[in-house]
Short mmCIF file of C-alpha atoms in Angstrom, two decimals:
data_model
loop_
_atom_site.label_atom_id
_atom_site.label_comp_id
_atom_site.label_asym_id
_atom_site.label_seq_id
_atom_site.Cartn_x
_atom_site.Cartn_y
_atom_site.Cartn_z
CA UNK P 1 97.31 54.53 76.20
CA UNK P 2 95.77 51.16 75.51
CA UNK P 3 95.32 48.70 78.35
CA UNK P 4 95.27 51.43 81.02
CA UNK P 5 92.22 52.92 82.77
CA UNK P 6 93.65 56.44 82.29
CA UNK P 7 96.09 58.10 79.92
CA UNK P 8 99.57 58.42 81.39
CA UNK P 9 102.93 59.60 80.09
CA UNK P 10 105.03 56.68 78.84
CA UNK P 11 108.15 56.38 76.66
CA UNK P 12 105.90 55.09 73.85
CA UNK P 13 103.74 58.21 74.07
CA UNK P 14 106.84 60.39 73.79
CA UNK P 15 107.99 58.58 70.65
CA UNK P 16 104.56 58.86 69.03
CA UNK P 17 104.24 62.55 69.91
CA UNK P 18 107.69 63.24 68.45
CA UNK P 19 106.59 61.71 65.14
CA UNK P 20 103.34 63.68 65.17
CA UNK P 21 105.12 66.98 65.83
CA UNK P 22 107.50 66.38 62.92
CA UNK P 23 104.52 65.77 60.64
CA UNK P 24 102.66 68.86 61.89
CA UNK P 25 105.71 71.05 61.29
CA UNK P 26 106.60 69.77 57.82
CA UNK P 27 103.29 68.86 56.13
CA UNK P 28 102.08 71.91 54.23
CA UNK P 29 98.52 70.61 54.17
CA UNK P 30 98.28 70.77 57.96
CA UNK P 31 97.00 74.14 59.21
CA UNK P 32 97.14 73.26 62.90
CA UNK P 33 96.68 70.45 65.39
CA UNK P 34 94.23 69.46 68.10
CA UNK P 35 95.56 67.45 71.05
CA UNK P 36 92.78 65.50 72.72
CA UNK P 37 92.00 62.11 74.27
CA UNK P 38 90.01 59.03 73.36
CA UNK P 39 89.49 58.24 77.05
CA UNK P 40 87.28 59.87 79.66
CA UNK P 41 90.31 61.76 81.00
CA UNK P 42 92.74 63.94 79.04
CA UNK P 43 95.93 62.73 80.74
CA UNK P 44 96.59 61.91 84.38
CA UNK P 45 100.32 62.62 84.42
CA UNK P 46 103.22 60.20 84.38
CA UNK P 47 103.13 56.46 84.96
CA UNK P 48 104.44 56.24 88.54
CA UNK P 49 105.56 52.62 88.16
CA UNK P 50 107.67 53.63 85.17
CA UNK P 51 109.05 56.64 87.07
CA UNK P 52 109.94 54.51 90.09
CA UNK P 53 111.76 51.98 87.95
CA UNK P 54 113.58 54.73 86.06
CA UNK P 55 114.52 56.72 89.17
CA UNK P 56 115.91 53.60 90.84
CA UNK P 57 118.37 53.30 87.93
CA UNK P 58 119.59 56.92 88.22
CA UNK P 59 122.99 57.16 89.92
CA UNK P 60 124.78 60.15 88.35
CA UNK P 61 123.91 63.73 87.34
CA UNK P 62 124.19 62.60 83.73
CA UNK P 63 121.63 59.86 84.32
CA UNK P 64 119.28 62.36 85.98
CA UNK P 65 119.60 64.90 83.16
CA UNK P 66 118.97 62.17 80.60
CA UNK P 67 115.65 61.43 82.28
CA UNK P 68 114.65 65.03 83.10
CA UNK P 69 115.29 66.86 79.82
CA UNK P 70 113.78 64.88 76.88
CA UNK P 71 110.10 65.50 77.69
CA UNK P 72 110.77 69.19 78.31
CA UNK P 73 112.54 69.37 74.96
CA UNK P 74 109.69 67.50 73.24
CA UNK P 75 106.95 69.82 74.53
CA UNK P 76 109.07 72.79 73.45
CA UNK P 77 109.20 71.34 69.92
CA UNK P 78 105.39 71.22 69.96
CA UNK P 79 105.21 74.81 71.15
CA UNK P 80 107.56 76.04 68.40
CA UNK P 81 106.34 73.83 65.52
CA UNK P 82 105.05 76.88 63.64
CA UNK P 83 101.40 75.76 63.51
CA UNK P 84 98.63 76.63 66.01
CA UNK P 85 98.09 73.77 68.46
CA UNK P 86 94.98 73.52 70.62
CA UNK P 87 94.49 71.33 73.67
CA UNK P 88 90.93 70.00 73.71
CA UNK P 89 90.70 69.03 77.38
CA UNK P 90 87.83 66.54 77.59
CA UNK P 91 88.58 65.38 81.14
CA UNK P 92 91.12 65.39 83.95
CA UNK P 93 94.50 66.93 83.06
CA UNK P 94 97.10 66.53 85.79
CA UNK P 95 100.88 66.81 85.90
CA UNK P 96 102.37 66.10 82.50
CA UNK P 97 98.88 66.15 81.02
CA UNK P 98 98.40 69.78 82.02
CA UNK P 99 101.96 70.57 80.96
CA UNK P 100 101.15 69.20 77.50
CA UNK P 101 98.13 71.51 77.39
CA UNK P 102 100.22 74.50 78.55
CA UNK P 103 102.67 73.88 75.69
CA UNK P 104 99.79 74.28 73.23
CA UNK P 105 98.75 77.75 72.10
CA UNK P 106 95.11 77.60 73.19
CA UNK P 107 93.17 75.50 75.70
CA UNK P 108 89.50 74.57 75.36
CA UNK P 109 87.90 72.47 78.10
CA UNK P 110 84.67 70.50 78.15
CA UNK P 111 82.24 71.63 80.84
CA UNK P 112 82.66 68.47 82.91
CA UNK P 113 82.20 68.68 86.71
CA UNK P 114 84.40 65.58 87.20
CA UNK P 115 87.43 67.14 85.50
CA UNK P 116 90.42 68.04 87.68
CA UNK P 117 93.25 70.27 86.49
CA UNK P 118 96.55 70.76 88.33
CA UNK P 119 100.24 70.05 88.82
CA UNK P 120 100.48 67.60 91.76
CA UNK P 121 104.10 66.44 91.27
CA UNK P 122 105.12 67.85 94.64
CA UNK P 123 103.01 65.13 96.29
CA UNK P 124 105.48 62.50 95.01
CA UNK P 125 108.56 64.52 95.87
CA UNK P 126 109.10 65.93 92.37
CA UNK P 127 108.40 69.15 90.47
CA UNK P 128 106.57 69.71 87.18
CA UNK P 129 109.38 68.79 84.81
CA UNK P 130 107.81 69.36 81.39
CA UNK P 131 107.56 73.15 81.58
CA UNK P 132 105.05 73.58 84.39
CA UNK P 133 107.29 75.74 86.59
CA UNK P 134 108.01 78.02 83.63
CA UNK P 135 104.84 78.28 81.57
CA UNK P 136 102.28 78.58 84.38
CA UNK P 137 104.00 81.59 86.07
CA UNK P 138 104.35 83.25 82.68
CA UNK P 139 100.65 82.67 82.10
CA UNK P 140 99.04 83.62 85.44
CA UNK P 141 101.84 85.26 87.45
CA UNK P 142 104.40 83.96 89.92
CA UNK P 143 102.29 84.20 93.09
CA UNK P 144 99.22 82.41 91.76
CA UNK P 145 101.32 79.76 90.02
CA UNK P 146 103.37 79.00 93.13
CA UNK P 147 100.23 78.55 95.21
CA UNK P 148 99.08 75.83 92.84
CA UNK P 149 102.44 74.12 92.23
CA UNK P 150 103.79 74.11 95.78
CA UNK P 151 100.50 72.81 97.19
CA UNK P 152 99.77 70.40 94.31
CA UNK P 153 96.25 71.86 94.12
CA UNK P 154 93.54 70.36 91.87
CA UNK P 155 91.08 72.79 90.23
CA UNK P 156 87.72 72.29 88.58
CA UNK P 157 87.15 73.52 85.04
CA UNK P 158 85.36 76.73 86.05
CA UNK P 159 88.10 77.72 88.50
CA UNK P 160 90.83 76.88 85.98
CA UNK P 161 89.10 79.18 83.51
CA UNK P 162 88.71 81.90 86.14
CA UNK P 163 92.47 81.68 86.80
CA UNK P 164 93.16 81.94 83.04
CA UNK P 165 94.70 78.47 82.81
CA UNK P 166 91.91 77.45 80.43
CA UNK P 167 90.96 79.87 77.66
CA UNK P 168 87.43 78.64 76.94
CA UNK P 169 84.87 76.24 78.42
CA UNK P 170 82.24 74.69 76.15
CA UNK P 171 79.70 71.85 76.30
CA UNK P 172 81.41 68.50 75.73
CA UNK P 173 79.74 67.94 72.36
CA UNK P 174 81.19 71.24 71.08
CA UNK P 175 84.76 70.64 72.25
CA UNK P 176 86.44 69.62 68.99
CA UNK P 177 84.48 72.16 66.94
CA UNK P 178 85.62 74.92 69.30
CA UNK P 179 89.24 73.79 69.02
CA UNK P 180 89.03 73.63 65.22
CA UNK P 181 87.42 77.06 65.15
CA UNK P 182 90.47 78.60 66.86
CA UNK P 183 92.80 77.17 64.24
CA UNK P 184 90.70 78.05 61.19
CA UNK P 185 90.03 81.60 62.43
CA UNK P 186 93.71 82.53 62.41
CA UNK P 187 94.77 81.29 65.83
CA UNK P 188 98.30 82.17 66.91
CA UNK P 189 101.12 79.66 66.45
CA UNK P 190 103.17 80.99 69.36
CA UNK P 191 102.74 81.67 73.06
CA UNK P 192 103.12 85.16 74.62
CA UNK P 193 106.46 84.34 76.28
CA UNK P 194 108.06 83.92 72.85
CA UNK P 195 107.32 87.55 71.96
CA UNK P 196 110.05 90.14 72.53
CA UNK P 197 107.79 92.46 74.53
CA UNK P 198 106.69 89.76 76.99
CA UNK P 199 106.86 90.37 80.73
CA UNK P 200 105.78 87.98 83.49
CA UNK P 201 102.38 89.12 84.82
CA UNK P 202 102.87 90.75 88.20
CA UNK P 203 106.66 90.86 87.82
CA UNK P 204 109.58 88.53 88.45
CA UNK P 205 113.00 88.63 90.08
CA UNK P 206 114.37 89.85 93.37
CA UNK P 207 114.20 93.53 92.39
CA UNK P 208 110.46 93.54 91.73
CA UNK P 209 108.65 94.36 95.01
CA UNK P 210 105.69 92.09 94.45
CA UNK P 211 107.76 89.11 93.32
CA UNK P 212 110.32 89.57 96.09
CA UNK P 213 107.57 89.60 98.70
CA UNK P 214 106.07 86.43 97.20
CA UNK P 215 109.36 84.54 97.44
CA UNK P 216 110.20 85.77 100.92
CA UNK P 217 106.81 84.70 102.21
CA UNK P 218 106.86 81.50 100.19
CA UNK P 219 110.28 80.47 101.45
CA UNK P 220 109.27 81.05 105.07
CA UNK P 221 106.00 79.16 104.65
CA UNK P 222 107.68 76.19 102.94
CA UNK P 223 110.29 76.02 105.70
CA UNK P 224 107.59 76.05 108.37
CA UNK P 225 105.47 73.37 106.73
CA UNK P 226 108.23 70.99 105.63
CA UNK P 227 110.77 71.52 108.42
CA UNK P 228 113.33 71.30 105.57
CA UNK P 229 112.61 67.57 105.22
CA UNK P 230 111.05 67.73 101.74
CA UNK P 231 113.32 69.07 98.97
CA UNK P 232 110.67 69.41 96.24
CA UNK P 233 108.89 72.60 97.44
CA UNK P 234 112.22 74.41 97.80
CA UNK P 235 113.31 73.23 94.34
CA UNK P 236 110.02 74.52 92.91
CA UNK P 237 110.57 77.93 94.47
CA UNK P 238 114.11 78.04 93.08
CA UNK P 239 113.10 76.91 89.57
CA UNK P 240 110.37 79.55 89.38
CA UNK P 241 112.54 82.31 90.88
CA UNK P 242 115.49 81.71 88.59
CA UNK P 243 113.62 80.57 85.49
CA UNK P 244 111.21 83.49 85.21
CA UNK P 245 114.09 85.98 85.02
CA UNK P 246 115.49 84.53 81.79
CA UNK P 247 114.12 83.55 78.35
CA UNK P 248 111.86 80.51 78.28
CA UNK P 249 114.44 78.17 76.72
CA UNK P 250 116.92 78.89 79.51
CA UNK P 251 114.14 78.64 82.10
CA UNK P 252 113.21 75.17 80.87
CA UNK P 253 116.82 74.02 81.29
CA UNK P 254 116.85 75.45 84.82
CA UNK P 255 113.67 73.50 85.57
CA UNK P 256 115.20 70.26 84.27
CA UNK P 257 118.34 70.79 86.35
CA UNK P 258 116.27 71.15 89.51
CA UNK P 259 114.24 68.09 88.57
CA UNK P 260 117.52 66.22 88.14
CA UNK P 261 118.56 67.10 91.71
CA UNK P 262 115.28 65.63 92.98
CA UNK P 263 115.75 62.47 90.93
CA UNK P 264 119.14 61.95 92.60
CA UNK P 265 117.65 62.41 96.07
CA UNK P 266 116.15 59.31 97.75
CA UNK P 267 113.14 61.26 99.06
CA UNK P 268 111.21 61.18 95.76
CA UNK P 269 111.64 57.45 95.17
CA UNK P 270 110.74 56.75 98.81
CA UNK P 271 107.56 58.85 98.56
CA UNK P 272 106.47 57.17 95.32
CA UNK P 273 107.14 53.69 96.68
CA UNK P 274 105.53 54.27 100.09
CA UNK P 275 102.59 56.56 99.31
CA UNK P 276 101.54 55.31 95.89
#
């Protein structure tokens, strides 16, 4: 994003990515795609000034859905474009930036001690609305994903790799070569949750003992910490609980519906305006 110190999600970025995805999917000469950044960071999430202006204009459920769904739909198009896509994470990837990486089929990160990786949307009264509540639990399990999303935790590269959020860590000068290597060596063009045999690691749903215990404990802890004054953590719990029991496409719609409820609530816009 030109003229900004860091890359952020903007409407212009969405339009450009949509064009790029269409080209990747239809151009027979393209074997795969690498998503990376020309700045020191990968992407630092959404532009909060843009979000605040947009949220202030949301008055109906239809308005909220119109804001919540398009980016989720766009990242899904990337994920299902039929060509292997690799996120070459050269620096910090937060919020929508990490969600963009999760929608790719492989993630390579530069070994940079300054890099931070996470989904901090809860800190502005929102939830990860571009697939974060659906892809991360399917990748690392419900319990571990909830710990990161509900707390808005930032991880370093090594810890992100240890938690299986990043597939490979390489020296910065080898980043693009490592991403290209995955594509040219027959890298997959789909994510595990699009395979018929897929199951959420560690289980999901109220009938699975481990998952049920996670949600019972998580609900109690969220109630204790928020005193029911912050709707975002509860919405995150609900989106993960409901969304991980159904196919990914349905789960993404559930996520967007919960994001829409937060966009209609004054808490998020108040937190963005006051805290940031």
